[in-house]
CSV table of C-alpha atoms in Angstrom, one decimal:
chain,number,residue,atom,x,y,z
A,2,MET,CA,-0.3,0.1,-0.1
A,3,ASN,CA,0.8,3.7,0.0
A,4,VAL,CA,3.2,4.5,2.8
A,5,LEU,CA,5.1,7.7,3.0
A,6,PRO,CA,8.9,7.0,4.1
A,7,ILE,CA,8.7,10.4,6.0
A,8,SER,CA,7.8,9.5,9.9
A,9,PRO,CA,6.5,12.4,12.3
A,10,GLU,CA,8.1,11.0,15.0
A,11,GLN,CA,12.0,10.5,13.5
A,12,SER,CA,12.8,12.5,10.7
A,13,SER,CA,15.2,14.8,10.8
A,14,LEU,CA,14.7,18.2,12.9
A,15,VAL,CA,14.9,19.8,9.9
A,16,ILE,CA,11.9,18.3,8.2
A,17,LEU,CA,9.9,17.9,11.5
A,18,ASP,CA,10.0,22.0,11.9
A,19,LEU,CA,8.7,21.7,8.2
A,20,LEU,CA,5.6,19.0,8.7
A,21,PHE,CA,4.8,21.6,11.9
A,22,LYS,CA,4.5,24.2,9.8
A,23,LEU,CA,2.9,23.6,6.8
A,24,LYS,CA,-0.5,23.1,6.6
A,25,ILE,CA,-2.3,20.6,4.7
A,26,LYS,CA,-3.8,23.7,2.9
A,27,GLU,CA,-0.3,24.8,1.2
A,28,VAL,CA,0.2,21.4,0.2
A,29,MET,CA,-2.8,19.7,-1.4
A,30,THR,CA,-4.2,19.4,-4.8
A,31,THR,CA,-6.7,22.4,-5.2
A,32,THR,CA,-8.1,20.9,-9.0
A,33,LEU,CA,-10.0,18.4,-8.5
A,34,ILE,CA,-11.3,15.8,-10.7
A,35,THR,CA,-14.5,15.0,-9.5
A,36,ALA,CA,-17.9,13.1,-10.5
A,37,PRO,CA,-21.3,13.1,-9.6
A,38,ARG,CA,-23.7,10.6,-7.4
A,39,GLY,CA,-25.5,9.2,-11.4
A,40,ALA,CA,-22.0,8.8,-13.1
A,41,SER,CA,-21.4,5.5,-14.1
A,42,LEU,CA,-18.4,3.8,-13.1
A,43,ARG,CA,-17.0,3.1,-16.3
A,44,ASP,CA,-17.4,7.4,-16.7
A,45,ILE,CA,-15.1,7.3,-13.6
A,46,GLN,CA,-13.0,4.8,-14.9
A,47,ARG,CA,-12.9,6.9,-17.9
A,48,LEU,CA,-11.7,9.8,-15.6
A,49,MET,CA,-8.7,8.3,-13.7
A,50,LYS,CA,-7.2,6.8,-17.2
A,51,GLU,CA,-7.4,10.2,-19.0
A,52,ASN,CA,-6.1,12.1,-15.6
A,53,GLY,CA,-3.4,9.4,-14.5
A,54,ILE,CA,-4.9,9.7,-10.8
A,55,THR,CA,-6.3,6.4,-8.5
A,56,GLY,CA,-9.3,7.9,-7.1
A,57,VAL,CA,-12.1,10.1,-7.7
A,58,PRO,CA,-14.3,11.8,-4.9
A,59,ILE,CA,-17.6,11.8,-6.0
A,60,ALA,CA,-18.8,15.3,-5.2
A,61,GLU,CA,-21.9,18.1,-6.4
A,62,GLY,CA,-20.6,21.4,-5.6
A,63,ARG,CA,-18.5,21.4,-2.9
A,64,ARG,CA,-20.4,18.7,-1.2
A,65,LEU,CA,-18.5,15.4,-0.5
A,66,PHE,CA,-20.6,12.5,-0.7
A,67,GLY,CA,-18.2,9.4,-1.0
A,68,ILE,CA,-14.8,8.8,-2.9
A,69,VAL,CA,-14.4,5.9,-5.6
A,70,SER,CA,-11.3,4.2,-5.9
A,71,MET,CA,-9.0,2.1,-8.7
A,72,ASP,CA,-10.0,-1.1,-6.6
A,73,ASP,CA,-14.0,-0.1,-6.4
A,74,ILE,CA,-13.5,0.1,-10.2
A,75,ILE,CA,-11.5,-3.6,-10.5
A,76,THR,CA,-14.4,-5.3,-8.2
A,77,ALA,CA,-17.5,-3.3,-10.5
A,78,LEU,CA,-15.4,-4.8,-13.9
A,79,GLU,CA,-14.9,-8.2,-12.1
A,80,ASN,CA,-18.8,-8.6,-11.2
A,81,GLY,CA,-20.2,-7.0,-14.2
A,82,THR,CA,-21.3,-3.7,-12.1
A,83,VAL,CA,-19.5,-1.2,-14.3
A,84,ASP,CA,-22.3,0.4,-15.7
A,85,GLU,CA,-24.3,0.9,-12.7
A,86,ARG,CA,-24.0,4.6,-10.7
A,87,ALA,CA,-21.1,5.7,-8.5
A,88,ASP,CA,-23.2,6.3,-5.3
A,89,ARG,CA,-24.1,2.6,-5.4
A,90,HIS,CA,-20.6,1.3,-5.0
A,91,MET,CA,-18.5,4.0,-3.6
A,92,ALA,CA,-16.9,3.9,0.1
A,93,THR,CA,-19.1,6.8,2.1
A,94,ASN,CA,-17.3,5.8,5.7
A,95,LEU,CA,-14.7,8.2,4.7
A,96,VAL,CA,-12.0,9.4,6.4
A,97,VAL,CA,-10.9,13.5,5.4
A,98,LEU,CA,-8.8,15.5,6.9
A,99,GLU,CA,-9.5,19.3,7.8
A,100,ASP,CA,-7.6,21.9,5.4
A,101,ASP,CA,-6.2,23.9,8.6
A,102,MET,CA,-4.6,20.9,10.4
A,103,PRO,CA,-0.7,20.7,10.2
A,104,LEU,CA,0.9,18.2,7.6
A,105,SER,CA,2.2,16.1,10.4
A,106,PHE,CA,-1.4,15.1,10.8
A,107,GLY,CA,-2.0,14.1,7.3
A,108,ILE,CA,1.3,12.0,7.0
A,109,SER,CA,0.0,10.2,10.2
A,110,TYR,CA,-3.4,9.0,8.4
A,111,PHE,CA,-1.0,7.6,5.6
A,112,ASP,CA,0.5,5.6,7.8
A,113,LYS,CA,-2.9,4.9,10.1
A,114,PHE,CA,-5.4,4.3,7.4
A,115,ARG,CA,-3.3,2.9,4.2
A,116,TYR,CA,-5.4,4.9,1.8
A,117,GLY,CA,-3.9,6.2,-1.3
A,118,ARG,CA,-5.4,9.7,-0.5
A,119,PHE,CA,-7.5,11.9,1.5
A,120,PRO,CA,-10.0,14.5,0.8
A,121,VAL,CA,-10.1,17.7,2.6
A,122,LEU,CA,-12.6,19.5,3.7
A,123,ASN,CA,-12.3,22.9,5.2
A,124,ARG,CA,-14.1,24.4,8.4
A,125,ASN,CA,-17.5,24.4,7.0
A,126,ASN,CA,-17.6,20.9,5.3
A,127,GLU,CA,-16.7,21.7,1.7
A,128,LEU,CA,-14.6,19.9,-0.1
A,129,VAL,CA,-11.8,22.3,-1.1
A,130,GLY,CA,-8.7,20.0,-2.1
A,131,ILE,CA,-7.2,16.1,-2.2
A,132,LEU,CA,-3.8,15.2,-0.4
A,133,THR,CA,-1.8,12.1,-2.3
A,134,SER,CA,1.4,11.1,-1.1
A,135,ARG,CA,2.9,12.6,-4.0
A,136,ASP,CA,1.8,16.5,-2.8
A,137,VAL,CA,3.5,15.5,0.3
A,138,SER,CA,6.8,14.4,-1.1
A,139,ALA,CA,6.6,17.4,-3.8
A,140,SER,CA,5.9,20.2,-1.8
A,141,LEU,CA,9.1,19.0,1.0
A,142,LEU,CA,11.3,18.6,-1.5
A,143,LEU,CA,10.2,22.6,-2.7
A,144,GLU,CA,10.3,23.6,0.8
A,145,LEU,CA,13.4,21.8,1.8
A,146,PHE,CA,15.0,23.5,-1.2
A,147,LYS,CA,13.7,26.9,-0.2
A,148,GLU,CA,15.2,26.4,3.0
A,149,TYR,CA,18.1,25.2,2.0
A,150,ASN,CA,18.4,28.6,0.2
A,151,LYS,CA,17.7,30.4,2.9
A,152,LEU,CA,20.6,29.0,5.0
A,153,GLU,CA,23.0,29.5,1.6
A,154,ALA,CA,21.8,33.2,1.2
A,155,GLN,CA,22.7,33.5,5.4
A,156,ILE,CA,26.3,32.3,5.0
A,157,GLN,CA,28.9,35.0,4.6
A,158,PRO,CA,32.2,34.1,3.2
A,159,PRO,CA,34.8,34.8,5.7
A,160,ALA,CA,36.3,38.4,5.9
A,161,PRO,CA,39.8,38.1,4.9
A,162,ALA,CA,42.1,37.8,8.4
A,163,ALA,CA,43.9,41.5,7.3
A,164,GLY,CA,40.8,43.4,7.3
A,165,GLU,CA,40.3,46.3,9.4
A,166,ARG,CA,43.8,46.4,11.3
A,167,GLY,CA,42.8,42.5,11.9
A,168,ARG,CA,40.0,42.5,12.3
A,169,VAL,CA,38.0,38.6,11.3
A,170,ARG,CA,34.1,38.7,11.0
A,171,ARG,CA,32.6,35.5,10.8
A,172,LYS,CA,28.8,35.1,10.7
A,173,PHE,CA,27.1,31.6,11.3
A,174,PRO,CA,23.4,31.1,10.5
A,175,ALA,CA,21.4,28.8,13.7
A,176,LYS,CA,18.1,27.5,12.9
A,177,ARG,CA,15.1,26.6,15.1
A,178,TYR,CA,15.6,22.8,16.5
A,179,ASP,CA,18.7,22.1,14.0
A,180,PHE,CA,20.8,20.4,16.8
A,181,GLU,CA,22.2,18.6,14.2
A,182,ASN,CA,24.4,21.7,13.5
A,183,ALA,CA,25.0,23.4,16.7
A,184,GLY,CA,27.8,23.7,17.9
A,185,LYS,CA,29.7,23.9,14.6
A,186,ALA,CA,29.9,27.5,14.6
A,187,SER,CA,31.6,27.5,18.1
A,188,HIS,CA,33.8,24.8,17.2
A,189,GLU,CA,35.2,26.9,14.6
A,190,ILE,CA,35.7,30.2,16.3
A,191,LYS,CA,37.2,27.8,19.2
A,192,LYS,CA,39.5,26.6,15.8
A,193,GLU,CA,40.2,30.1,15.1
A,194,LEU,CA,41.7,30.7,19.2
A,195,THR,CA,43.3,27.6,19.1
A,196,GLY,CA,45.3,28.4,15.9
A,197,ARG,CA,46.5,31.6,17.4
A,198,GLY,CA,47.8,30.1,20.2
A,199,TYR,CA,45.7,31.4,23.4
A,200,ASP,CA,45.4,30.2,26.7
A,201,PRO,CA,43.1,27.0,27.0
A,202,ARG,CA,41.2,28.4,29.5
A,203,LEU,CA,40.5,31.3,27.5
A,204,ILE,CA,39.3,29.4,24.9
A,205,ARG,CA,37.2,27.6,27.1
A,206,ARG,CA,35.4,30.7,27.8
A,207,VAL,CA,35.1,32.3,24.4
A,208,SER,CA,33.6,28.9,23.2
A,209,VAL,CA,31.3,28.2,26.0
A,210,ALA,CA,29.7,31.4,25.4
A,211,ALA,CA,29.6,30.9,21.6
A,212,TYR,CA,28.0,27.6,22.2
A,213,GLU,CA,25.6,28.7,24.5
A,214,MET,CA,24.6,31.5,22.4
A,215,GLU,CA,24.2,29.4,19.7
A,216,LEU,CA,22.0,26.9,21.6
A,217,ASN,CA,19.6,29.6,23.0
A,218,MET,CA,18.6,30.4,19.4
A,219,VAL,CA,18.6,26.6,18.1
A,220,VAL,CA,16.3,25.9,21.5
A,221,HIS,CA,14.4,29.0,21.7
A,222,SER,CA,14.4,31.4,19.1
A,223,GLU,CA,12.8,31.3,15.6
A,224,GLY,CA,16.2,31.1,14.1
A,225,GLY,CA,18.8,34.0,13.6
A,226,ALA,CA,22.9,34.2,13.2
A,227,LEU,CA,25.8,34.2,15.5
A,228,THR,CA,28.3,36.6,14.5
A,229,CYS,CA,32.0,36.3,16.0
A,230,LEU,CA,34.0,39.9,15.7
A,231,LEU,CA,38.0,38.5,16.7
A,232,ASP,CA,40.1,42.0,16.8
A,233,PRO,CA,43.7,41.2,18.6
A,234,ASP,CA,42.6,42.2,21.8
A,235,ARG,CA,39.1,41.1,22.2
A,236,VAL,CA,36.7,38.6,20.9
A,237,GLU,CA,33.1,40.0,20.9
A,238,LEU,CA,30.5,37.7,20.0
A,239,ILE,CA,26.8,38.5,18.8
A,240,ALA,CA,24.2,36.3,18.5
A,241,GLN,CA,20.9,37.9,17.2
A,242,ASP,CA,17.5,36.1,16.3
A,243,HIS,CA,14.5,37.1,14.8
A,244,GLY,CA,11.9,35.9,17.3
A,245,PRO,CA,10.0,35.4,19.2
A,246,GLY,CA,11.9,37.5,22.2
A,247,ILE,CA,12.1,37.5,26.0
A,248,ALA,CA,8.9,39.1,27.6
A,249,ASP,CA,10.9,39.1,30.9
A,250,VAL,CA,14.8,39.7,30.4
A,251,ASP,CA,15.6,39.8,34.6
A,252,TRP,CA,13.6,36.9,34.9
A,253,ALA,CA,15.6,34.9,32.0
A,254,MET,CA,18.8,36.4,33.4
A,255,GLN,CA,18.3,33.9,36.4
A,256,GLU,CA,19.6,30.7,37.3
A,257,GLY,CA,17.3,28.1,36.3
A,258,CYS,CA,14.3,29.8,34.8
A,259,THR,CA,13.6,28.3,31.5
A,260,THR,CA,10.8,27.9,28.5
A,261,ALA,CA,12.0,24.8,27.2
A,262,ASN,CA,9.8,22.1,27.3
A,263,GLU,CA,10.3,18.6,28.2
A,264,TRP,CA,11.6,17.4,24.7
A,265,ILE,CA,14.4,20.2,24.7
A,266,LYS,CA,15.2,18.9,28.3
A,267,SER,CA,15.8,15.0,27.0
A,268,LEU,CA,18.0,16.2,24.8
A,269,GLY,CA,20.4,17.8,27.7
A,270,PHE,CA,19.4,21.3,27.6
A,271,GLY,CA,16.8,24.1,28.4
A,272,ALA,CA,18.1,23.9,32.0
A,273,GLY,CA,17.6,27.5,32.3
A,274,MET,CA,21.5,28.2,32.9
A,275,GLY,CA,22.6,29.9,29.1
A,276,LEU,CA,22.2,33.5,30.0
A,277,PRO,CA,23.7,33.4,33.5
A,278,ASN,CA,26.4,31.2,31.8
A,279,ILE,CA,27.3,33.5,29.2
A,280,ARG,CA,27.6,36.4,31.6
A,281,ARG,CA,29.7,34.9,33.8
A,282,VAL,CA,32.3,33.9,31.2
A,283,ALA,CA,32.4,37.3,29.5
A,284,ASP,CA,34.2,40.5,30.3
A,285,GLU,CA,31.2,42.5,29.1
A,286,PHE,CA,27.6,41.2,28.6
A,287,ASP,CA,24.8,42.4,27.1
A,288,ILE,CA,21.2,41.6,26.0
A,289,GLN,CA,18.0,43.5,24.2
A,290,SER,CA,15.1,41.9,23.5
A,291,THR,CA,11.7,43.0,22.3
A,292,VAL,CA,8.6,40.6,21.9
A,293,GLY,CA,7.7,39.9,18.5
A,294,VAL,CA,11.0,41.3,17.1
A,295,GLY,CA,13.8,39.3,18.3
A,296,THR,CA,16.8,39.1,20.7
A,297,THR,CA,20.2,40.5,20.7
A,298,VAL,CA,22.9,38.9,23.2
A,299,ARG,CA,26.0,40.5,22.7
A,300,ALA,CA,29.4,39.0,24.9
A,301,VAL,CA,33.3,40.4,24.9
A,302,ILE,CA,35.8,38.7,26.5
A,303,ARG,CA,39.3,40.5,25.9
A,304,LEU,CA,42.1,38.7,24.8
A,305,PRO,CA,45.8,39.4,26.5
A,306,PRO,CA,48.7,40.1,23.7
A,307,VAL,CA,50.4,37.0,22.6
A,308,ALA,CA,53.8,36.0,21.2
A,309,PRO,CA,54.3,36.8,17.7
A,310,SER,CA,55.0,33.6,16.8
A,311,PRO,CA,52.0,31.4,16.8
A,312,ALA,CA,52.3,28.6,19.2
A,313,PRO,CA,51.1,25.2,18.3
A,314,PRO,CA,47.7,23.9,19.3
A,315,GLN,CA,47.2,22.9,22.8
A,316,THR,CA,44.7,20.7,24.6
A,317,PRO,CA,43.7,21.9,27.9
B,10,MET,CA,44.0,8.4,36.1
B,11,LYS,CA,44.8,7.9,32.7
B,12,PHE,CA,41.9,6.7,30.0
B,13,ALA,CA,43.3,3.4,30.1
B,14,ASP,CA,42.7,2.6,34.1
B,15,VAL,CA,39.4,4.2,33.5
B,16,ALA,CA,38.5,1.8,30.7
B,17,GLN,CA,39.8,-0.8,32.8
B,18,ARG,CA,37.9,-0.4,36.1
B,19,LEU,CA,34.7,0.6,34.4
B,20,GLY,CA,35.3,-2.4,32.2
B,21,ALA,CA,34.4,0.2,29.3
B,22,GLU,CA,34.7,-0.2,25.1
B,23,VAL,CA,36.5,2.6,23.6
B,24,ALA,CA,34.7,3.5,21.2
B,25,HIS,CA,37.1,6.2,20.0
B,26,ARG,CA,40.8,6.4,20.7
B,27,GLY,CA,41.2,10.4,21.2
B,28,SER,CA,45.1,11.3,20.0
B,29,THR,CA,45.7,12.0,24.0
B,30,PHE,CA,44.4,8.8,25.0
B,31,ASP,CA,47.9,7.5,26.4
B,32,ARG,CA,49.3,10.9,27.3
B,33,GLU,CA,46.3,12.6,29.3
B,34,GLU,CA,45.8,12.8,33.3
B,35,LEU,CA,42.7,12.8,34.2
B,36,HIS,CA,42.1,15.3,37.1
B,37,HIS,CA,38.1,16.0,37.5
B,38,VAL,CA,35.0,14.3,36.8
B,39,MET,CA,32.1,15.8,35.9
B,40,ALA,CA,28.8,13.3,35.8
B,41,SER,CA,25.5,15.0,34.4
B,42,ASP,CA,22.8,14.0,31.8
B,43,LEU,CA,22.7,18.0,31.3
B,44,MET,CA,24.6,19.4,29.4
B,45,SER,CA,23.5,22.9,30.1
B,46,ASP,CA,25.6,21.7,33.6
B,47,VAL,CA,28.1,20.4,32.0
B,48,LEU,CA,28.9,24.5,30.3
B,49,VAL,CA,29.2,25.3,33.7
B,50,VAL,CA,32.4,23.8,34.6
B,51,ASP,CA,35.6,25.5,34.6
B,52,ARG,CA,38.0,22.7,35.0
B,53,SER,CA,41.0,21.2,32.5
B,54,ARG,CA,42.1,17.4,32.7
B,55,LEU,CA,37.8,16.9,32.5
B,56,LEU,CA,36.1,13.5,31.7
B,57,ILE,CA,32.5,13.7,31.4
B,58,LEU,CA,30.2,10.8,32.7
B,59,THR,CA,26.8,11.0,31.3
B,60,ALA,CA,23.4,8.9,29.8
B,61,LEU,CA,23.2,11.1,27.1
B,62,ALA,CA,24.3,9.4,24.2
B,63,SER,CA,24.1,12.2,21.5
B,64,ASP,CA,26.3,14.3,19.4
B,65,GLN,CA,25.7,17.5,21.6
B,66,ALA,CA,27.6,15.2,24.8
B,67,ILE,CA,30.5,15.4,22.0
B,68,ARG,CA,30.2,18.9,21.3
B,69,THR,CA,29.8,19.8,24.9
B,70,ALA,CA,33.1,18.3,26.0
B,71,ASP,CA,34.8,19.6,22.8
B,72,MET,CA,33.2,23.1,24.1
B,73,VAL,CA,34.8,22.8,27.8
B,74,GLY,CA,38.3,21.8,26.2
B,75,ALA,CA,37.4,18.0,27.9
B,76,ALA,CA,39.6,15.0,27.2
B,77,GLY,CA,36.7,12.5,27.1
B,78,VAL,CA,32.9,11.1,27.5
B,79,VAL,CA,32.2,8.1,29.0
B,80,VAL,CA,28.8,7.0,28.5
B,81,VAL,CA,27.0,5.2,30.9
B,82,ASN,CA,24.3,2.7,31.5
B,83,GLY,CA,25.3,0.5,28.6
B,84,LYS,CA,23.5,2.8,26.2
B,85,THR,CA,23.8,2.7,22.6
B,86,LEU,CA,26.3,4.7,20.7
B,87,PRO,CA,24.7,6.5,17.9
B,88,ALA,CA,26.9,5.9,14.8
B,89,HIS,CA,27.1,10.2,14.2
B,90,MET,CA,28.3,10.2,17.8
B,91,THR,CA,31.3,8.0,17.3
B,92,ARG,CA,32.1,10.3,13.8
B,93,LEU,CA,31.9,12.7,15.7
B,94,ALA,CA,34.3,12.1,18.9
B,95,ALA,CA,36.5,11.2,15.9
B,96,GLU,CA,36.5,14.3,13.6
B,97,LEU,CA,36.6,16.4,17.5
B,98,ASP,CA,39.3,14.0,19.0
B,99,VAL,CA,37.4,13.5,21.9
B,100,THR,CA,38.2,10.2,23.8
B,101,LEU,CA,34.6,8.5,24.1
B,102,LEU,CA,34.4,5.6,26.1
B,103,ARG,CA,31.0,3.2,26.9
B,104,THR,CA,30.1,1.4,30.1
B,105,ARG,CA,27.1,-0.8,31.5
B,106,LYS,CA,28.0,0.5,34.9
B,107,PRO,CA,24.9,2.8,36.4
B,108,LYS,CA,26.0,6.6,36.3
B,109,PHE,CA,26.4,6.5,40.0
B,110,GLU,CA,28.1,2.9,40.2
B,111,ALA,CA,30.5,4.7,37.5
B,112,CYS,CA,31.3,7.7,40.0
B,113,VAL,CA,32.1,5.4,43.0
B,114,ALA,CA,34.5,2.9,41.1
B,115,LEU,CA,36.5,6.2,39.9
B,116,ARG,CA,36.3,7.7,43.0
B,117,GLU,CA,37.7,4.3,44.1
B,118,LEU,CA,40.4,4.7,41.2
B,119,ALA,CA,41.3,8.3,42.0
B,120,ALA,CA,42.0,7.7,46.2
B,121,PRO,CA,42.1,3.9,46.6
């Protein structure tokens, strides 16, 4: 039967995010091929053949009465009832979806009921579309491609090391719930500092601040970017996200205060230690947040002068 | 104590042998399943004990400069976790012992 190779429980987080974000009405086919109750099964079989489809909703106007599938046609051919009216043979005990449901719901239906298609009704019980596994795959591919382009656009090539008086500027995108990539930016920053021969304890402070910032954006924000400005005497880290913002910054700055859900906690995060920890390791720290706009966290860690010849990478 | 001592004492298998495996002298152990708590630890020559068998345990070790991670409770290590340990040069061990028992065993090892 028709089983989608996508699971609402086990897919990658980027796909999970899409499955919850996309609504069925954004994915379904809206150009419907239907037949009235009085149509013969032979008419319907022709409709299927002409349009390359395997199921036809029996509807008049926007009112849905039933559905005739390829199986019904085969049965009718076997029983010699193919010239009879559709409403005598259609399935009427229908499983339908609502257009406002998240796509994850639709996918779980494909698993649960093993049908190849589901009629979609709006709030007024009017037939507005049909959802097939093909619609799901096609729209997910399209959305993933869009996400990919969005992320690509956010990546900026690293500025040349000898930019503004030795300043290095790197910007790394951060995406909501993308735990797979959280930490990659911090690792790059750490590598850069290790290569310059800084003290491991200092590198740890910068890495921890950067990592906490990345995690904060992945856990709490709708996405953002981590910028690292590396000057000869300081590292400045700026985490800027585009929402949802923190209503009470003073509360969020307290140890143990968190809005993370159980799922985040099961991944080992969301203990409400992130912001206080960034402040702890930084020489300068500030946070600005506006609900509905976003949050910007800035941390500066001062660097002592290093010997001119680069020291070999050290292990703490 | 060295990684070899830890592995022997915990009956642990070595999923990834980092470049410092033979020479690193481990001075501190942090046992937690909450990486947020590990990130607050400011120690060198650190070993992390955790029941969290995920990439983020390795990433956290990398960030705090820990030398290695021991996954307790005999949790299965996902292949990508072992790959990441190799990429970031973090020694990764796995023991069947529960976290508390592993802590006790390491305490005995450090101060017999």
